[in-house]
Coordinates of C-alpha atoms and ligand atoms in Angstrom, one line a residue:
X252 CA 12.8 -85.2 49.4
X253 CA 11.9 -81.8 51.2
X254 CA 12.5 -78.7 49.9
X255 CA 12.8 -75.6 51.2
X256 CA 13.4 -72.5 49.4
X257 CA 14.3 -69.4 51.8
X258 CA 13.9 -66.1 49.2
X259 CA 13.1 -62.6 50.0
X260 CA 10.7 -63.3 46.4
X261 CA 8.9 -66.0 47.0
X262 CA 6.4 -64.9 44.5
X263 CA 8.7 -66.5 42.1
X264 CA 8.5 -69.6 43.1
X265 CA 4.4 -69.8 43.0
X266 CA 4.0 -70.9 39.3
X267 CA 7.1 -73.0 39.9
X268 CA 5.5 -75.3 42.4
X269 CA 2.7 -75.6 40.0
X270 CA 4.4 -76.4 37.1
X271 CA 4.8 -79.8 35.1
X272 CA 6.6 -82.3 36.9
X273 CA 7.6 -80.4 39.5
X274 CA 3.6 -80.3 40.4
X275 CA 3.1 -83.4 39.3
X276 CA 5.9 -84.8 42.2
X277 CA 4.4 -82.9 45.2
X278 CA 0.9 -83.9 44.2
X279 CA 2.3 -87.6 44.4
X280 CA 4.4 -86.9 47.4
X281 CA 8.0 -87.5 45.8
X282 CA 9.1 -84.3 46.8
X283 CA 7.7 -81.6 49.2
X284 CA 8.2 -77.6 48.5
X285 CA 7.5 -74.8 50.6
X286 CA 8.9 -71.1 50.2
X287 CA 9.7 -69.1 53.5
X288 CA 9.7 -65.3 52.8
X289 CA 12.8 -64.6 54.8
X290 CA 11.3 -61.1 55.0
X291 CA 9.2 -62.6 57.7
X292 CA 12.0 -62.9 60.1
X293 CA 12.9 -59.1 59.7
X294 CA 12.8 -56.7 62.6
X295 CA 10.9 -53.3 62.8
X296 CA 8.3 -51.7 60.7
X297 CA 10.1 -51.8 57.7
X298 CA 11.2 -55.5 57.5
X299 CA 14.7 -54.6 56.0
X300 CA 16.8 -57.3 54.8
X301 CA 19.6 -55.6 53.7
X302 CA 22.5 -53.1 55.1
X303 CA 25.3 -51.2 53.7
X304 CA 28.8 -53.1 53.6
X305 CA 31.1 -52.3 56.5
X306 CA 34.5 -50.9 55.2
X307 CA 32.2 -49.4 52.1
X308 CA 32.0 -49.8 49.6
X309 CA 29.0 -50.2 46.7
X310 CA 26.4 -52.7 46.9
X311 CA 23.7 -54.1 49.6
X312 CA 24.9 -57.0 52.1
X313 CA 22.0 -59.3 53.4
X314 CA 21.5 -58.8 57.0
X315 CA 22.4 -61.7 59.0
X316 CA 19.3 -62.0 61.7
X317 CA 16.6 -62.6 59.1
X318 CA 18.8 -64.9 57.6
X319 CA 19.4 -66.5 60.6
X320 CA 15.7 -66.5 61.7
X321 CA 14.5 -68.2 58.3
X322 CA 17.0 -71.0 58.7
X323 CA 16.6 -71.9 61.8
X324 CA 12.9 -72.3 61.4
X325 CA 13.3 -74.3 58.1
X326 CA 15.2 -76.3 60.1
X327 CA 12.8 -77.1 62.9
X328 CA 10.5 -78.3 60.1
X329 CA 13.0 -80.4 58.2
X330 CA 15.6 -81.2 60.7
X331 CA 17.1 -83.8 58.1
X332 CA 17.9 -81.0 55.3
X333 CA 21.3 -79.8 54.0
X334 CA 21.7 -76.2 54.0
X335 CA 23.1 -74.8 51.0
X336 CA 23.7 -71.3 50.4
X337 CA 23.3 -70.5 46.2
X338 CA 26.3 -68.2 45.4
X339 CA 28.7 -67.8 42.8
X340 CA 31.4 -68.4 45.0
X341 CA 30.2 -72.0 45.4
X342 CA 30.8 -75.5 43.9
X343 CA 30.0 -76.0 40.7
X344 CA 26.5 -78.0 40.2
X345 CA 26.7 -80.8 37.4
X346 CA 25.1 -84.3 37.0
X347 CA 27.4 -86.1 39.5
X348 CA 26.0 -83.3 42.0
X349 CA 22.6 -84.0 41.2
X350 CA 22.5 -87.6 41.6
X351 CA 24.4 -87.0 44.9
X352 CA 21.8 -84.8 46.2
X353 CA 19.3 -87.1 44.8
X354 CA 20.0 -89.5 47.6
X355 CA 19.7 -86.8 50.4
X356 CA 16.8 -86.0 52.5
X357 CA 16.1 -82.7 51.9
X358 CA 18.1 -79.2 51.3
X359 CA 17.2 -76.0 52.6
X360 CA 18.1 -73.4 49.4
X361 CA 19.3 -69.8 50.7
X362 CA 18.9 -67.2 47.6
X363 CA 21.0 -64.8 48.7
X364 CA 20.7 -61.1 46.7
X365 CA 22.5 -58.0 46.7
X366 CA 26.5 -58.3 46.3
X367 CA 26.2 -61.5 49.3
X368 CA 25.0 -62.7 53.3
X369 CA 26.3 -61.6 55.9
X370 CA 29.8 -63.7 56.4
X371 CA 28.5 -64.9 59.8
X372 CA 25.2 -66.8 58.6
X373 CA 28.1 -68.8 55.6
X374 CA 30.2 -69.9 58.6
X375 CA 27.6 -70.7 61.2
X376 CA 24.8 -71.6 59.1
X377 CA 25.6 -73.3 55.7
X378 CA 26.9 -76.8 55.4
X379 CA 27.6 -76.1 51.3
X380 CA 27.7 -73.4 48.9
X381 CA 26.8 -74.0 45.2
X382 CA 26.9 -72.3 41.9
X383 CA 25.3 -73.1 38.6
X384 CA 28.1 -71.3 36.3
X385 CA 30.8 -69.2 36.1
X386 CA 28.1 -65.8 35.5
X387 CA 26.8 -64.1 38.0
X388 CA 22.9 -64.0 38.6
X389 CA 20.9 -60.9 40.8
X390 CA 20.3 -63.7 43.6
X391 CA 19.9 -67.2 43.6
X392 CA 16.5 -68.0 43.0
X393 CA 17.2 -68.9 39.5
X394 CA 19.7 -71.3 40.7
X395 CA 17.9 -72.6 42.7
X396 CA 14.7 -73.8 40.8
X397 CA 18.1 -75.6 38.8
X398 CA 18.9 -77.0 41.4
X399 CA 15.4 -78.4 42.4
X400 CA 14.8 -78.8 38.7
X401 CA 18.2 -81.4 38.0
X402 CA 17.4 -83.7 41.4
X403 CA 13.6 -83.7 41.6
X404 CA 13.9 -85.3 37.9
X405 CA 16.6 -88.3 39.4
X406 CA 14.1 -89.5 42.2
X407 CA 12.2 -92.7 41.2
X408 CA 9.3 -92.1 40.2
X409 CA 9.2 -88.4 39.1
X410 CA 9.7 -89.3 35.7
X411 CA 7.6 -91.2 33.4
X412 CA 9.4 -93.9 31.8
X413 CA 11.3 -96.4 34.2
X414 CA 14.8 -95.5 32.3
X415 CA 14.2 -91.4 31.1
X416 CA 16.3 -89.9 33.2
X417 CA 18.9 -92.8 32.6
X418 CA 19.1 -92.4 29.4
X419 CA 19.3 -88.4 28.9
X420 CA 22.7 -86.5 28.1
X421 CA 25.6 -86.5 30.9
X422 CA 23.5 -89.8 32.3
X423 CA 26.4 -91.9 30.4
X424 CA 28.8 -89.5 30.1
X425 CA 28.0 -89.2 26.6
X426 CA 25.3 -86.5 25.5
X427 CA 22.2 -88.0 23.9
X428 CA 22.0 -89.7 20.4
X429 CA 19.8 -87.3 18.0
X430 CA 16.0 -87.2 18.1
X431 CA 13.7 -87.4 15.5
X432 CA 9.5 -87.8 15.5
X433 CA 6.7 -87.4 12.5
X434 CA 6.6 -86.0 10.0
X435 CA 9.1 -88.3 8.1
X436 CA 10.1 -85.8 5.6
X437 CA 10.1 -81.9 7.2
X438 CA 11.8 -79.2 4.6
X439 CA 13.5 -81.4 2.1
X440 CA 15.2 -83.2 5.5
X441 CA 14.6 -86.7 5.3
X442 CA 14.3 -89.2 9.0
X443 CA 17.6 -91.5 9.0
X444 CA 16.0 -94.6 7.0
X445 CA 17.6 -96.6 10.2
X446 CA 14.8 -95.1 12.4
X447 CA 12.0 -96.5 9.9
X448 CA 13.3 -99.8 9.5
X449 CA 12.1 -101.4 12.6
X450 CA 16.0 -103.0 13.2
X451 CA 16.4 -102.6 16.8
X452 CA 19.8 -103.8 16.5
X453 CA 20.7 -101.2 13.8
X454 CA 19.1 -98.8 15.7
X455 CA 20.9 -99.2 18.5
X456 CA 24.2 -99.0 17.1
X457 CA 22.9 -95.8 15.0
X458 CA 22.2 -94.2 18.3
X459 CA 25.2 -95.6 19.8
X460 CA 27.2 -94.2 17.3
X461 CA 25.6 -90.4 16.9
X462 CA 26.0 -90.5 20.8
X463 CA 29.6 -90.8 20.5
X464 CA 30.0 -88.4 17.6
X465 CA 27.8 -85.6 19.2
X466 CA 30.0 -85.6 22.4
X467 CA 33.3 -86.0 20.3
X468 CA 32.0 -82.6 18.0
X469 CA 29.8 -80.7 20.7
X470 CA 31.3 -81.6 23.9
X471 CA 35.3 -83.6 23.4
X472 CA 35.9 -82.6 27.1
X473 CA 33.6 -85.2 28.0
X474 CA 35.5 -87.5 26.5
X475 CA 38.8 -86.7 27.3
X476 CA 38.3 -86.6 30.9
X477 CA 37.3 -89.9 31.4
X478 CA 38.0 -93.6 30.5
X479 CA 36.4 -95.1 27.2
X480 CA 35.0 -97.9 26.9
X481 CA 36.2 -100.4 24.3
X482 CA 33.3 -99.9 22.2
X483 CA 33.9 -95.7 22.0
X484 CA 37.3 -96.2 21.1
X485 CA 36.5 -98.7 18.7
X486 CA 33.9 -96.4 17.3
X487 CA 36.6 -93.6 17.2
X488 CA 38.8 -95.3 15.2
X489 CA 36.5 -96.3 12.5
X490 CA 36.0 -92.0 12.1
X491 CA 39.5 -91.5 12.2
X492 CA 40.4 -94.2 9.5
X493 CA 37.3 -92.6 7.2
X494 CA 39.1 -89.3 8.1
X495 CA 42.1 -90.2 7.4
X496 CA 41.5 -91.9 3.7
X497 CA 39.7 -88.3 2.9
X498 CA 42.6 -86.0 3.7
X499 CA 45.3 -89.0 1.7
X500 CA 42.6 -88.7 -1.2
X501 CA 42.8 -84.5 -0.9
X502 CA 46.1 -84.4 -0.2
X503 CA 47.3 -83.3 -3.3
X504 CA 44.7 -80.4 -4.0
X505 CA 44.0 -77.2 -2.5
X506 CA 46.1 -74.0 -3.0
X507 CA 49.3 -73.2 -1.0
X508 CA 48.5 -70.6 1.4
X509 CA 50.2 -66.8 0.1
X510 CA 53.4 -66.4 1.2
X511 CA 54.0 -64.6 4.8
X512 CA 50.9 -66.0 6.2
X513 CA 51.1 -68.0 9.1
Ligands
6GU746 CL1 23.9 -69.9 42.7 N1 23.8 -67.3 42.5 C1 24.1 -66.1 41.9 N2 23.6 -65.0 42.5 N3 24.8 -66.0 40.8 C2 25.2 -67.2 40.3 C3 25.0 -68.4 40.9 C4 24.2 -68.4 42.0 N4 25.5 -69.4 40.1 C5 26.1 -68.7 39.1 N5 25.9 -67.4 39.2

């Protein structure tokens, strides 16, 4: 996987490269980064990369040759990469994204800055436009270390053990069961006796089962947009029938709200 990062900062990107895993995949070839200062491909003395807006209006607009320039020449070095343009106007990244883009050759990132490019390098140059969010960023260089950051972790490989990445949160559609390492007791708060016992069965299902219950409280979206399997509903039930015997055993108490009150 190639990737190349096209940023009028590319200082920012320096420890990035560097860092953890992300270091750890170029070093063992699973990924390849380079950083092309799209300053470089700016004309005059200067090296401006930016313009007023026609029409007015506040706000810088990137200039389109420099742009253009730093593409182009991404290109000829990685002639198999998508080029994708990081914007707020674009598609919204997830995990489905990821593990699409995981499968690719290589993506050329554009960080634009100021209020946007040029419309004419989006139409003639960029085969996709993505966001990470609905906020807006100074530029996308941010968004783009995500972006590196979410695929570089799905290659084979990258990642330690065979099944890490399979296992994290969104991997199943379900966000991941809770964690817990040494000390046993921390603060009064006690490890799960299920994680001690050495039951793999038992711990299984306990993960299974805070999996389920974490996405229904933290994330029920999740859930609702997509088909269950038998064992989630099944496990969904057995919540609502505890649920339900607590509110028919409370039923009876608790104070009338005063009158007038909605
Ligand atoms: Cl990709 N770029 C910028 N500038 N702002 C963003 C973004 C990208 N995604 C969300 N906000």
């Amino acid at each position: 996987m190639d990737f190349s990062v096209l940023t009028i900062f590319p200082d920012m990107f320096r420890q990035f490269w560097e860092y953890g895993i992300i270091g750890k995949a170029i070093e063992k070839g699973h990924i390849s980064a380079e950083t092309i200062n799209i300053r470089n491909f700016a004309q005059g003395r200067h090296r401006v990369t930016d313009d007023r807006p026609y029409g007015g209006g506040c706000g810088m607009v990137m200039k389109p040759e420099p742009l253009a320039g730093a593409i182009r020449e991404a290109k000829l070095r990685s002639p198999l990469s998508a080029t994708i343009l990081l914007t707020p106007q674009g598609k919204p990244f997830n995990q489905e994204t990821a593990r699409a883009f995981a499968e690719q050759d290589g993506f050329i990132l554009v960080c634009g800055r100021y209020e946007g490019v040029d419309e004419r390098v989006y139409l003639d140059f960029v085969d996709h436009e993505v966001s990470i969010g609905d906020y807006v960023l100074m530029g996308g260089e941010l968004a783009a270390m995500i972006v590196v950051e979410a695929v570089t972790r799905l290659i084979p490989g990258v990642l330690g053990g065979e099944d890490s990445a399979e296992m994290d949160s969104f991997s199943g559609d379900l966000l991941e069961h809770a964690h817990y390492t040494r000390p046993p007791g921390f603060e009064e708060k006690a490890v799960p006796d299920v994680l001690l016992s050495g039951n793999h069965g038992e711990i299984e299902k306990w993960r299974f089962e805070t999996s389920v219950v974490r996405t229904f409280l933290k994330r029920p979206d999740l859930l609702a947009d997509r088909e269950l399997t038998r064992r989630e509903v099944e496990l969904l039930k057995q919540w609502c029938i505890r649920i339900e015997k607590i509110i028919r055993s409370q039923s009876g108490r608790g104070a009338d709200p005063p009158s007038g009150s909605q």
